[in-house]
Amino acid sequence: MKKIIYIDLDNTLADYLALAQEMNVEPKDAKRIQGFFAQLQPMPGAIDAYNRLAEHFDVYILSTAPWSNPHSLCEKILWVKQYLPRAYKNVIFSHHKDLNMGDYLIDDSLKNGAANFHGKHIQIHSAAFPTWADVLSYIAKEENIVL
């Protein structure tokens, strides 16, 4: 049985902050803009990292959709279909990430239950894991595999 990895979407797979900055909008306000999530670009190395992890693990995208923008759910699914076409059936939306059972959670935040995840929480963009390369290196070492 394969181990399970959950990966956050906003600012983990998709570059949320860059688009907010480009649009000259505060990040907390950007999530309210219809069409915002459909315009996100992938984070550097994220698509390759997802595909490499999917060769060894059951990988799910675990994202939170803002209550203030009901279109965000659809936009996030469309983003996944565009950049990770085989993953669109592996998308979970939750404001309680700690309720999901798995081995790893890769997320840029500690919010929405990420800090209480029961497996290993890898906080990307932190001092310990500044890039996707660092995340892959850590998991490869932990699991004794080549990624």
mmCIF file of C-alpha atoms in Angstrom, residues 11 14-15 21 26 30 38 48 50 55 58 60-61 64 68 90 100 104 108 112 122 125-126 129:
data_model
loop_
_atom_site.group_PDB
_atom_site.id
_atom_site.type_symbol
_atom_site.label_atom_id
_atom_site.label_comp_id
_atom_site.label_asym_id
_atom_site.label_seq_id
_atom_site.Cartn_x
_atom_site.Cartn_y
_atom_site.Cartn_z
ATOM 1 C CA ASN A 11 1.293 29.280 -2.588
ATOM 2 C CA ALA A 14 0.221 27.694 -7.418
ATOM 3 C CA ASP A 15 1.819 31.121 -6.976
ATOM 4 C CA GLN A 21 1.278 41.448 -6.138
ATOM 5 C CA GLU A 26 -3.589 42.653 -0.818
ATOM 6 C CA ALA A 30 -7.300 38.663 -3.783
ATOM 7 C CA ALA A 38 -7.911 30.494 -12.579
ATOM 8 C CA ASP A 48 7.677 18.422 -11.648
ATOM 9 C CA TYR A 50 4.040 16.654 -7.935
ATOM 10 C CA GLU A 55 5.284 7.943 -9.101
ATOM 11 C CA ASP A 58 -0.865 8.417 -3.510
ATOM 12 C CA TYR A 60 -3.892 14.413 -3.204
ATOM 13 C CA ILE A 61 -4.337 18.144 -3.495
ATOM 14 C CA THR A 64 -9.126 25.425 1.315
ATOM 15 C CA SER A 68 -16.156 34.739 0.234
ATOM 16 C CA ASN A 90 -7.609 13.707 -6.353
ATOM 17 C CA ASN A 100 -7.305 13.828 6.656
ATOM 18 C CA TYR A 104 2.832 13.862 4.715
ATOM 19 C CA ASP A 108 3.054 26.773 3.173
ATOM 20 C CA ASN A 112 -6.781 25.348 8.603
ATOM 21 C CA ILE A 122 6.415 19.902 5.641
ATOM 22 C CA HIS A 125 8.912 28.232 1.969
ATOM 23 C CA SER A 126 10.141 27.881 5.568
ATOM 24 C CA PHE A 129 12.163 23.730 3.290
#
